Amino acid sequence: MNATRSKALWKRAQEKIPGGVNSPVRAWKAVGKSPRFISRGKGAYLFDVDRKRLLDFVASWGPLILGHAHPKIVASLKRTLEKGTTFGAPTPGEVELAEFVCKRVPSIEKLRLVSSGTEATMSAIRLARAFTGRSKIIKFDGCYHGHVDGLLVRAGSGPATLALPDSPGVPASFTAETVVAPFNDVAAVEAAFGQYTSTIAAVIVEPVCGNMGVIPPLTEFLPALREATARHGALLIFDEVISGFRLSTGGAQELYGISPDITCLGKILGGGLPLGAFGGRREIMDLLAPEGPVYQAGTLSGNPLAVAAGLATLRELSRSGVYAELEGKGKKLQEGLEAILDQHRLSGVVNRVGSMLTLFFGVDRVQNAADARCCDRDRFARFFHGMLKRGVYFPPSPFEAAFISLAHGRRELEKALQAFEVWARREGKGTPR
Ligand code: HOZ
């Protein structure tokens, strides 16, 4: 496929932007070659600067559950834009969005809007430490909670993709407060509580992991976290930046019936614009300034455009049958991928929850980061380029989730499966893909 304009832009980008990108996983380091530059998106498709149409399963890494340039989002943004872009003062939309989220996610009695998922997790941790008067945090190997200093420890997503799970520039004293356990390992969590007993402020977890590829929680995992945190006087923080509004209106916590103390949101919440939030029980949230002493602020927090896009998205997601539709699409894609793997005797496993999935090659079970790291990365890179060659754009890393949107219809899913079948047939025979 001709990518002349993308290649020229890539050359220029690397001169002036570190690594050529404004967020590392976009650089395609895990799959090689140079990234496509995108000029526009519509529905389930992206159009690159070389006018190639790509069936998109990245969905801007999760936010675009309605697809690109959804008419209701565009209309809402146009109406809002006419009135101004930011005021640095409260707006009616913020109240409406806060009420909307609290109604949909009952564990959230109050919430604060921020501009990114990173800000949400960073602030949630500060709040948990203030509330408990303790300092340590338990996080899980392979979970990624944004680039917060103390959480860049055995992190998934970009750090896993680039094999940089910890980052220079983060003093050891900052990460000394972080205790890491394997995802889905209840005994390890109990051991951590046993070792650090009354110094643990919170356990932070992606209830469905999306940042080391998709890894669902084992049946006992989330209930055990809820029980152990309550027993030890620590808070349970759900990072639902990916899973919030993706798996159900009430997120993973609704799906699995677990009520965390604090929830972090982002991605879908902003309908494709920069917006995050953290919220939880009233007594915890009321510690925040100006009500309480825990400081947190932001010039563009609750930005009117982001709030308008978020509200329009959440209203669309309130239509009945939306999540059943997404589940049906996810199931169809998963079963199709699995059947083709089987047909061509390619080893691998498809992990999926609802409309988020990951295809791990060369392994037959992925329940934690150690399992994920065993996947066949070379085959993944060939898969990525094989699909791209046929006009299908999957995440350029084995440690990210692919997302299906409401704009993906039967035709799109069949197109993806056809592309996969052609690639798998050749890969199975060891011929050029
Ligand atoms: N945190 C995102 C992946 N889970 C990456 C965002 C981006 O590179 O755009």
Short mmCIF file of C-alpha atoms and ligand atoms in Angstrom, two decimals:
data_model
loop_
_atom_site.label_atom_id
_atom_site.label_comp_id
_atom_site.label_asym_id
_atom_site.label_seq_id
_atom_site.Cartn_x
_atom_site.Cartn_y
_atom_site.Cartn_z
CA MET A 1 0.00 0.00 0.00
CA ASN A 2 1.34 3.38 -0.96
CA ALA A 3 1.99 5.53 2.14
CA THR A 4 4.02 8.32 0.59
CA ARG A 5 2.45 11.20 2.49
CA SER A 6 2.50 9.35 5.81
CA LYS A 7 6.19 8.55 5.34
CA ALA A 8 7.02 12.19 4.56
CA LEU A 9 5.11 13.40 7.63
CA TRP A 10 6.79 10.72 9.77
CA LYS A 11 10.18 12.05 8.74
CA ARG A 12 9.20 15.62 9.65
CA ALA A 13 7.52 14.53 12.89
CA GLN A 14 10.65 12.81 14.16
CA GLU A 15 12.63 16.02 13.73
CA LYS A 16 10.41 18.04 16.06
CA ILE A 17 8.42 15.63 18.23
CA PRO A 18 10.20 13.08 20.47
CA GLY A 19 9.89 9.74 18.69
CA GLY A 20 7.59 11.46 16.19
CA VAL A 21 4.50 10.99 18.37
CA ASN A 22 2.65 12.59 21.25
CA SER A 23 1.96 9.25 22.96
CA PRO A 24 4.44 6.38 22.61
CA VAL A 25 2.31 3.44 21.43
CA ARG A 26 1.36 5.40 18.32
CA ALA A 27 4.91 4.97 16.97
CA TRP A 28 4.34 1.30 15.99
CA LYS A 29 7.56 0.24 17.73
CA ALA A 30 6.09 -3.19 18.49
CA VAL A 31 5.19 -3.91 14.88
CA GLY A 32 7.83 -2.01 12.90
CA LYS A 33 7.51 0.29 9.87
CA SER A 34 6.09 3.80 10.13
CA PRO A 35 2.65 4.83 11.37
CA ARG A 36 -0.14 6.07 9.15
CA PHE A 37 -1.08 9.73 9.54
CA ILE A 38 -4.82 10.15 9.70
CA SER A 39 -6.76 12.92 8.04
CA ARG A 40 -10.32 12.04 9.05
CA GLY A 41 -12.67 9.39 10.39
CA LYS A 42 -16.27 8.46 9.64
CA GLY A 43 -18.25 5.68 11.32
CA ALA A 44 -16.09 2.55 11.60
CA TYR A 45 -13.46 3.89 9.19
CA LEU A 46 -10.34 6.03 9.24
CA PHE A 47 -8.93 7.74 6.16
CA ASP A 48 -5.21 8.30 6.07
CA VAL A 49 -3.37 11.15 4.37
CA ASP A 50 -2.69 8.88 1.38
CA ARG A 51 -6.48 8.48 0.98
CA LYS A 52 -6.49 4.86 2.11
CA ARG A 53 -9.62 3.74 3.95
CA LEU A 54 -8.94 1.68 7.07
CA LEU A 55 -11.48 -0.31 9.06
CA ASP A 56 -10.69 0.91 12.55
CA PHE A 57 -10.48 -1.34 15.62
CA VAL A 58 -8.40 1.14 17.64
CA ALA A 59 -11.23 3.66 18.14
CA SER A 60 -8.75 6.23 19.46
CA TRP A 61 -7.79 3.60 22.10
CA GLY A 62 -11.32 3.27 23.39
CA PRO A 63 -13.32 6.50 23.47
CA LEU A 64 -15.12 6.14 20.13
CA ILE A 65 -17.82 3.64 21.06
CA LEU A 66 -20.20 5.36 18.62
CA GLY A 67 -17.63 5.43 15.81
CA HIS A 68 -15.99 8.46 14.21
CA ALA A 69 -17.77 11.79 13.70
CA HIS A 70 -21.12 10.55 14.99
CA PRO A 71 -23.77 13.08 13.83
CA LYS A 72 -25.14 13.66 17.35
CA ILE A 73 -21.69 14.38 18.77
CA VAL A 74 -20.81 16.68 15.89
CA ALA A 75 -24.11 18.59 16.25
CA SER A 76 -23.69 18.93 20.00
CA LEU A 77 -20.12 20.17 19.59
CA LYS A 78 -21.14 22.72 16.95
CA ARG A 79 -23.89 24.11 19.18
CA THR A 80 -21.52 24.33 22.15
CA LEU A 81 -18.66 25.83 20.15
CA GLU A 82 -20.78 28.77 19.00
CA LYS A 83 -21.06 29.83 22.64
CA GLY A 84 -17.33 29.76 23.45
CA THR A 85 -14.73 27.17 24.28
CA THR A 86 -13.86 27.61 27.96
CA PHE A 87 -14.82 29.97 30.76
CA GLY A 88 -12.88 28.89 33.83
CA ALA A 89 -16.19 29.05 35.71
CA PRO A 90 -18.92 26.49 36.40
CA THR A 91 -21.27 25.59 33.52
CA PRO A 92 -24.69 23.85 33.45
CA GLY A 93 -23.30 20.92 31.43
CA GLU A 94 -20.95 19.93 34.26
CA VAL A 95 -23.87 19.58 36.65
CA GLU A 96 -25.85 17.59 34.12
CA LEU A 97 -22.93 15.26 33.42
CA ALA A 98 -22.21 14.74 37.13
CA GLU A 99 -25.88 13.90 37.78
CA PHE A 100 -25.91 11.58 34.78
CA VAL A 101 -22.82 9.64 35.91
CA CYS A 102 -23.97 9.36 39.54
CA LYS A 103 -27.28 7.92 38.36
CA ARG A 104 -25.63 5.37 36.07
CA VAL A 105 -22.80 4.37 38.43
CA PRO A 106 -24.33 4.05 41.92
CA SER A 107 -20.99 3.72 43.74
CA ILE A 108 -20.29 7.32 42.66
CA GLU A 109 -22.12 9.75 44.89
CA LYS A 110 -20.00 12.71 43.88
CA LEU A 111 -17.40 13.20 41.17
CA ARG A 112 -14.81 15.67 40.02
CA LEU A 113 -14.06 16.24 36.34
CA VAL A 114 -10.47 16.41 35.11
CA SER A 115 -8.90 16.36 31.64
CA SER A 116 -7.36 12.88 31.40
CA GLY A 117 -7.34 9.40 32.88
CA THR A 118 -3.87 10.06 34.30
CA GLU A 119 -5.18 13.02 36.29
CA ALA A 120 -8.09 10.90 37.50
CA THR A 121 -5.92 8.08 38.90
CA MET A 122 -3.33 10.49 40.32
CA SER A 123 -6.03 12.41 42.18
CA ALA A 124 -7.85 9.25 43.31
CA ILE A 125 -4.67 8.01 44.95
CA ARG A 126 -4.03 11.31 46.70
CA LEU A 127 -7.57 11.21 48.01
CA ALA A 128 -7.28 7.59 49.18
CA ARG A 129 -4.07 8.42 51.04
CA ALA A 130 -5.67 11.43 52.70
CA PHE A 131 -8.80 9.49 53.64
CA THR A 132 -6.96 6.56 55.20
CA GLY A 133 -3.94 8.43 56.50
CA ARG A 134 -1.79 5.69 54.92
CA SER A 135 0.77 5.77 52.14
CA LYS A 136 1.11 2.47 50.27
CA ILE A 137 -0.79 1.45 47.14
CA ILE A 138 -1.18 -2.06 45.72
CA LYS A 139 -1.24 -2.16 41.92
CA PHE A 140 -1.10 -5.10 39.52
CA ASP A 141 1.64 -6.14 37.15
CA GLY A 142 0.58 -5.11 33.63
CA CYS A 143 -2.18 -2.74 34.70
CA TYR A 144 -1.63 0.76 33.41
CA HIS A 145 -3.09 3.78 35.18
CA GLY A 146 -1.63 6.59 33.12
CA HIS A 147 1.83 8.02 33.58
CA VAL A 148 1.53 8.91 37.27
CA ASP A 149 5.03 8.68 38.82
CA GLY A 150 4.16 6.20 41.56
CA LEU A 151 2.17 3.98 39.19
CA LEU A 152 4.84 3.60 36.50
CA VAL A 153 5.85 0.33 38.06
CA ARG A 154 5.47 -2.82 35.99
CA ALA A 155 2.97 -0.90 33.90
CA GLY A 156 1.14 -2.19 30.83
CA SER A 157 0.21 -0.34 27.62
CA GLY A 158 3.07 1.74 26.13
CA PRO A 159 5.56 0.80 28.89
CA ALA A 160 4.88 -2.92 28.25
CA THR A 161 5.03 -2.41 24.49
CA LEU A 162 8.40 -0.69 24.73
CA ALA A 163 9.66 -2.97 27.52
CA LEU A 164 10.01 0.05 29.82
CA PRO A 165 7.78 -1.03 32.71
CA ASP A 166 9.46 1.41 35.08
CA SER A 167 10.64 4.88 34.08
CA PRO A 168 13.86 6.81 34.69
CA GLY A 169 13.00 10.17 36.20
CA VAL A 170 10.80 8.60 38.85
CA PRO A 171 12.73 8.65 42.16
CA ALA A 172 12.91 5.28 43.93
CA SER A 173 11.36 6.93 46.98
CA PHE A 174 8.17 7.60 44.96
CA THR A 175 7.75 3.99 43.88
CA ALA A 176 8.74 2.67 47.29
CA GLU A 177 5.12 3.30 48.23
CA THR A 178 3.88 1.02 45.43
CA VAL A 179 3.44 -2.70 46.02
CA VAL A 180 2.98 -4.85 42.90
CA ALA A 181 1.02 -8.11 42.74
CA PRO A 182 0.12 -10.34 39.80
CA PHE A 183 -3.36 -9.70 38.32
CA ASN A 184 -5.92 -12.36 39.24
CA ASP A 185 -3.78 -13.57 42.17
CA VAL A 186 -5.75 -13.34 45.41
CA ALA A 187 -3.05 -15.03 47.50
CA ALA A 188 -0.49 -12.41 46.44
CA VAL A 189 -2.84 -9.63 47.53
CA GLU A 190 -3.37 -11.30 50.90
CA ALA A 191 0.40 -11.66 51.25
CA ALA A 192 0.91 -7.96 50.48
CA PHE A 193 -1.68 -7.00 53.08
CA GLY A 194 0.01 -9.38 55.51
CA GLN A 195 3.41 -7.79 54.91
CA TYR A 196 2.40 -4.13 54.90
CA THR A 197 -0.71 -4.51 57.05
CA SER A 198 -1.95 -1.10 58.22
CA THR A 199 0.07 1.02 55.77
CA ILE A 200 -1.93 0.19 52.64
CA ALA A 201 -4.18 3.07 51.60
CA ALA A 202 -5.71 1.49 48.51
CA VAL A 203 -5.72 -1.23 45.91
CA ILE A 204 -6.00 0.17 42.39
CA VAL A 205 -7.06 -2.16 39.59
CA GLU A 206 -8.44 -2.18 36.07
CA PRO A 207 -11.40 -4.51 36.83
CA VAL A 208 -11.12 -5.79 33.28
CA CYS A 209 -7.57 -5.28 32.20
CA GLY A 210 -7.23 -3.56 28.82
CA ASN A 211 -3.62 -2.44 28.98
CA MET A 212 -1.76 -5.75 28.72
CA GLY A 213 -4.24 -6.80 26.13
CA VAL A 214 -7.67 -7.74 27.41
CA ILE A 215 -7.61 -9.92 30.53
CA PRO A 216 -10.90 -10.62 32.31
CA PRO A 217 -10.92 -11.00 36.09
CA LEU A 218 -11.26 -14.56 37.37
CA THR A 219 -14.58 -15.10 39.17
CA GLU A 220 -13.10 -14.82 42.65
CA PHE A 221 -10.69 -11.93 42.00
CA LEU A 222 -12.79 -8.76 42.30
CA PRO A 223 -14.93 -10.04 45.21
CA ALA A 224 -11.70 -10.96 47.03
CA LEU A 225 -10.28 -7.47 46.46
CA ARG A 226 -13.48 -5.93 47.79
CA GLU A 227 -13.44 -8.13 50.85
CA ALA A 228 -9.72 -7.75 51.60
CA THR A 229 -9.68 -3.95 51.25
CA ALA A 230 -12.72 -3.61 53.53
CA ARG A 231 -11.21 -5.98 56.10
CA HIS A 232 -7.89 -4.11 56.14
CA GLY A 233 -9.37 -0.59 56.18
CA ALA A 234 -8.02 0.23 52.70
CA LEU A 235 -9.95 1.68 49.75
CA LEU A 236 -10.70 -0.13 46.51
CA ILE A 237 -10.10 2.02 43.42
CA PHE A 238 -11.47 0.80 40.11
CA ASP A 239 -9.70 2.30 37.12
CA GLU A 240 -12.58 2.19 34.65
CA VAL A 241 -10.97 4.60 32.20
CA ILE A 242 -11.34 1.89 29.54
CA SER A 243 -14.20 -0.23 30.89
CA GLY A 244 -16.44 2.64 32.06
CA PHE A 245 -19.49 2.91 29.73
CA ARG A 246 -17.82 0.32 27.46
CA LEU A 247 -19.03 -2.87 29.17
CA SER A 248 -22.38 -1.58 30.45
CA THR A 249 -23.83 1.78 31.48
CA GLY A 250 -22.50 1.15 34.96
CA GLY A 251 -19.13 -0.17 33.73
CA ALA A 252 -17.31 -3.30 34.90
CA GLN A 253 -18.54 -2.71 38.43
CA GLU A 254 -22.11 -3.22 37.27
CA LEU A 255 -21.17 -6.24 35.17
CA TYR A 256 -19.41 -7.98 38.06
CA GLY A 257 -21.56 -6.58 40.89
CA ILE A 258 -18.74 -5.00 42.89
CA SER A 259 -18.96 -1.54 44.42
CA PRO A 260 -15.56 0.17 44.67
CA ASP A 261 -14.85 3.13 46.95
CA ILE A 262 -13.46 5.32 44.16
CA THR A 263 -13.86 4.99 40.38
CA CYS A 264 -11.69 6.61 37.72
CA LEU A 265 -13.25 7.39 34.35
CA GLY A 266 -12.03 8.82 31.02
CA LYS A 267 -12.11 7.87 27.33
CA ILE A 268 -15.85 7.28 26.54
CA LEU A 269 -16.81 9.80 29.24
CA GLY A 270 -15.46 12.58 26.99
CA GLY A 271 -16.95 11.26 23.76
CA GLY A 272 -13.61 11.68 21.96
CA LEU A 273 -12.52 14.89 23.69
CA PRO A 274 -10.10 15.12 26.63
CA LEU A 275 -12.11 14.42 29.77
CA GLY A 276 -11.56 12.28 32.84
CA ALA A 277 -13.24 12.00 36.22
CA PHE A 278 -12.87 10.39 39.59
CA GLY A 279 -15.72 9.85 41.98
CA GLY A 280 -16.94 7.79 44.87
CA ARG A 281 -18.52 7.85 48.27
CA ARG A 282 -19.60 11.29 49.50
CA GLU A 283 -17.50 11.14 52.70
CA ILE A 284 -14.37 10.47 50.60
CA MET A 285 -15.08 13.03 47.87
CA ASP A 286 -15.90 15.75 50.41
CA LEU A 287 -12.26 15.73 51.44
CA LEU A 288 -11.46 17.52 48.16
CA ALA A 289 -10.76 21.26 48.14
CA PRO A 290 -12.58 23.59 48.49
CA GLU A 291 -14.89 21.40 50.64
CA GLY A 292 -11.92 19.75 52.34
CA PRO A 293 -8.12 20.05 52.45
CA VAL A 294 -7.02 17.71 49.62
CA TYR A 295 -5.91 19.90 46.75
CA GLN A 296 -6.70 19.19 43.11
CA ALA A 297 -7.45 21.63 40.28
CA GLY A 298 -7.34 22.24 36.50
CA THR A 299 -7.83 25.22 34.18
CA LEU A 300 -9.65 23.15 31.55
CA SER A 301 -11.35 20.73 33.98
CA GLY A 302 -14.98 20.26 32.98
CA ASN A 303 -14.32 21.92 29.63
CA PRO A 304 -17.67 22.72 27.95
CA LEU A 305 -16.82 21.04 24.64
CA ALA A 306 -15.61 17.83 26.30
CA VAL A 307 -18.65 17.81 28.56
CA ALA A 308 -21.00 18.30 25.58
CA ALA A 309 -19.38 15.44 23.63
CA GLY A 310 -19.51 13.25 26.74
CA LEU A 311 -23.16 13.97 27.46
CA ALA A 312 -24.15 13.33 23.84
CA THR A 313 -22.28 10.00 23.93
CA LEU A 314 -23.75 8.87 27.22
CA ARG A 315 -27.26 9.73 26.01
CA GLU A 316 -26.75 7.57 22.92
CA LEU A 317 -25.50 4.75 25.12
CA SER A 318 -28.67 4.97 27.20
CA ARG A 319 -30.73 3.58 24.32
CA SER A 320 -31.99 0.14 25.21
CA GLY A 321 -30.24 -2.80 23.61
CA VAL A 322 -26.94 -0.98 23.01
CA TYR A 323 -24.81 -3.24 25.18
CA ALA A 324 -26.50 -6.41 23.95
CA GLU A 325 -25.68 -5.24 20.42
CA LEU A 326 -22.03 -4.66 21.34
CA GLU A 327 -21.85 -8.06 23.04
CA GLY A 328 -23.26 -9.70 19.90
CA LYS A 329 -20.68 -8.01 17.71
CA GLY A 330 -17.84 -8.90 20.06
CA LYS A 331 -18.97 -12.53 20.16
CA LYS A 332 -19.19 -12.74 16.39
CA LEU A 333 -15.68 -11.35 15.95
CA GLN A 334 -14.22 -13.57 18.69
CA GLU A 335 -15.83 -16.74 17.37
CA GLY A 336 -14.78 -15.91 13.82
CA LEU A 337 -11.17 -15.29 14.83
CA GLU A 338 -11.07 -18.49 16.90
CA ALA A 339 -12.51 -20.59 14.07
CA ILE A 340 -9.89 -19.26 11.64
CA LEU A 341 -7.05 -19.87 14.11
CA ASP A 342 -8.30 -23.41 14.47
CA GLN A 343 -8.79 -23.97 10.76
CA HIS A 344 -5.21 -22.93 9.99
CA ARG A 345 -3.70 -24.55 13.07
CA LEU A 346 -2.35 -21.34 14.45
CA SER A 347 -2.01 -21.38 18.21
CA GLY A 348 -3.49 -18.49 20.11
CA VAL A 349 -6.30 -17.31 22.30
CA VAL A 350 -8.86 -14.53 21.98
CA ASN A 351 -9.59 -12.80 25.30
CA ARG A 352 -12.77 -10.76 25.20
CA VAL A 353 -15.21 -8.96 27.44
CA GLY A 354 -18.08 -7.32 25.55
CA SER A 355 -16.74 -5.10 22.79
CA MET A 356 -13.04 -5.21 23.79
CA LEU A 357 -10.77 -8.04 22.77
CA THR A 358 -7.18 -9.12 22.22
CA LEU A 359 -5.75 -11.89 20.10
CA PHE A 360 -2.69 -13.39 21.80
CA PHE A 361 -0.68 -15.65 19.50
CA GLY A 362 1.30 -18.69 20.62
CA VAL A 363 -0.36 -19.11 24.02
CA ASP A 364 -3.52 -20.87 25.05
CA ARG A 365 -4.39 -19.01 28.25
CA VAL A 366 -3.69 -15.43 29.35
CA GLN A 367 -4.71 -14.57 32.91
CA ASN A 368 -1.98 -12.16 33.94
CA ALA A 369 0.97 -10.12 32.64
CA ALA A 370 3.42 -13.02 32.82
CA ASP A 371 1.14 -15.04 30.51
CA ALA A 372 0.70 -12.05 28.18
CA ARG A 373 4.47 -11.57 27.90
CA CYS A 374 4.77 -15.13 26.57
CA CYS A 375 2.75 -14.32 23.44
CA ASP A 376 4.35 -14.54 20.00
CA ARG A 377 5.17 -10.90 19.27
CA ASP A 378 6.71 -11.56 15.86
CA ARG A 379 3.56 -13.27 14.70
CA PHE A 380 1.53 -10.39 16.12
CA ALA A 381 3.58 -7.92 14.05
CA ARG A 382 2.97 -10.00 10.91
CA PHE A 383 -0.74 -10.16 11.79
CA PHE A 384 -0.90 -6.39 12.24
CA HIS A 385 0.70 -5.68 8.85
CA GLY A 386 -1.24 -8.47 7.13
CA MET A 387 -4.51 -6.93 8.31
CA LEU A 388 -3.37 -3.41 7.44
CA LYS A 389 -2.47 -4.50 3.94
CA ARG A 390 -6.11 -5.60 3.60
CA GLY A 391 -7.45 -2.32 4.98
CA VAL A 392 -8.04 -3.37 8.61
CA TYR A 393 -6.40 -1.37 11.40
CA PHE A 394 -5.82 -3.22 14.69
CA PRO A 395 -3.88 -1.73 17.66
CA PRO A 396 -0.16 -1.72 16.80
CA SER A 397 0.79 -3.57 19.99
CA PRO A 398 0.01 -7.02 21.42
CA PHE A 399 -0.56 -5.33 24.79
CA GLU A 400 -3.55 -3.20 23.87
CA ALA A 401 -7.25 -3.88 23.40
CA ALA A 402 -9.08 -3.81 20.07
CA PHE A 403 -12.42 -2.02 20.31
CA ILE A 404 -15.66 -2.60 18.43
CA SER A 405 -18.04 0.34 18.09
CA LEU A 406 -21.73 0.64 17.34
CA ALA A 407 -20.67 1.77 13.86
CA HIS A 408 -19.19 -1.67 13.12
CA GLY A 409 -21.94 -3.52 11.26
CA ARG A 410 -22.11 -7.05 9.89
CA ARG A 411 -20.24 -5.97 6.77
CA GLU A 412 -17.33 -4.58 8.80
CA LEU A 413 -17.00 -7.67 10.96
CA GLU A 414 -17.07 -9.89 7.89
CA LYS A 415 -14.46 -7.75 6.19
CA ALA A 416 -12.18 -8.11 9.22
CA LEU A 417 -12.69 -11.89 9.32
CA GLN A 418 -12.07 -12.25 5.59
CA ALA A 419 -8.81 -10.31 5.92
CA PHE A 420 -7.82 -12.50 8.85
CA GLU A 421 -8.65 -15.67 6.95
CA VAL A 422 -6.42 -14.72 4.01
CA TRP A 423 -3.59 -13.74 6.33
CA ALA A 424 -3.96 -16.85 8.51
CA ARG A 425 -4.03 -19.19 5.51
CA ARG A 426 -0.69 -17.83 4.31
CA GLU A 427 0.79 -17.60 7.79
CA GLY A 428 -0.25 -21.21 8.44
CA LYS A 429 1.60 -22.33 5.31
CA GLY A 430 4.59 -20.13 6.01
CA THR A 431 4.12 -18.31 2.69
CA PRO A 432 4.31 -14.50 2.21
CA ARG A 433 1.39 -12.82 3.90
N1 HOZ B 1 -3.20 4.89 26.96
C1 HOZ B 1 -3.52 4.49 25.62
C2 HOZ B 1 -3.46 3.02 25.45
N2 HOZ B 1 -4.05 2.24 26.41
C3 HOZ B 1 -2.62 5.12 24.59
C4 HOZ B 1 -3.12 6.40 24.14
C5 HOZ B 1 -2.51 6.91 22.84
O1 HOZ B 1 -1.37 6.63 22.54
O2 HOZ B 1 -3.19 7.62 22.14
#
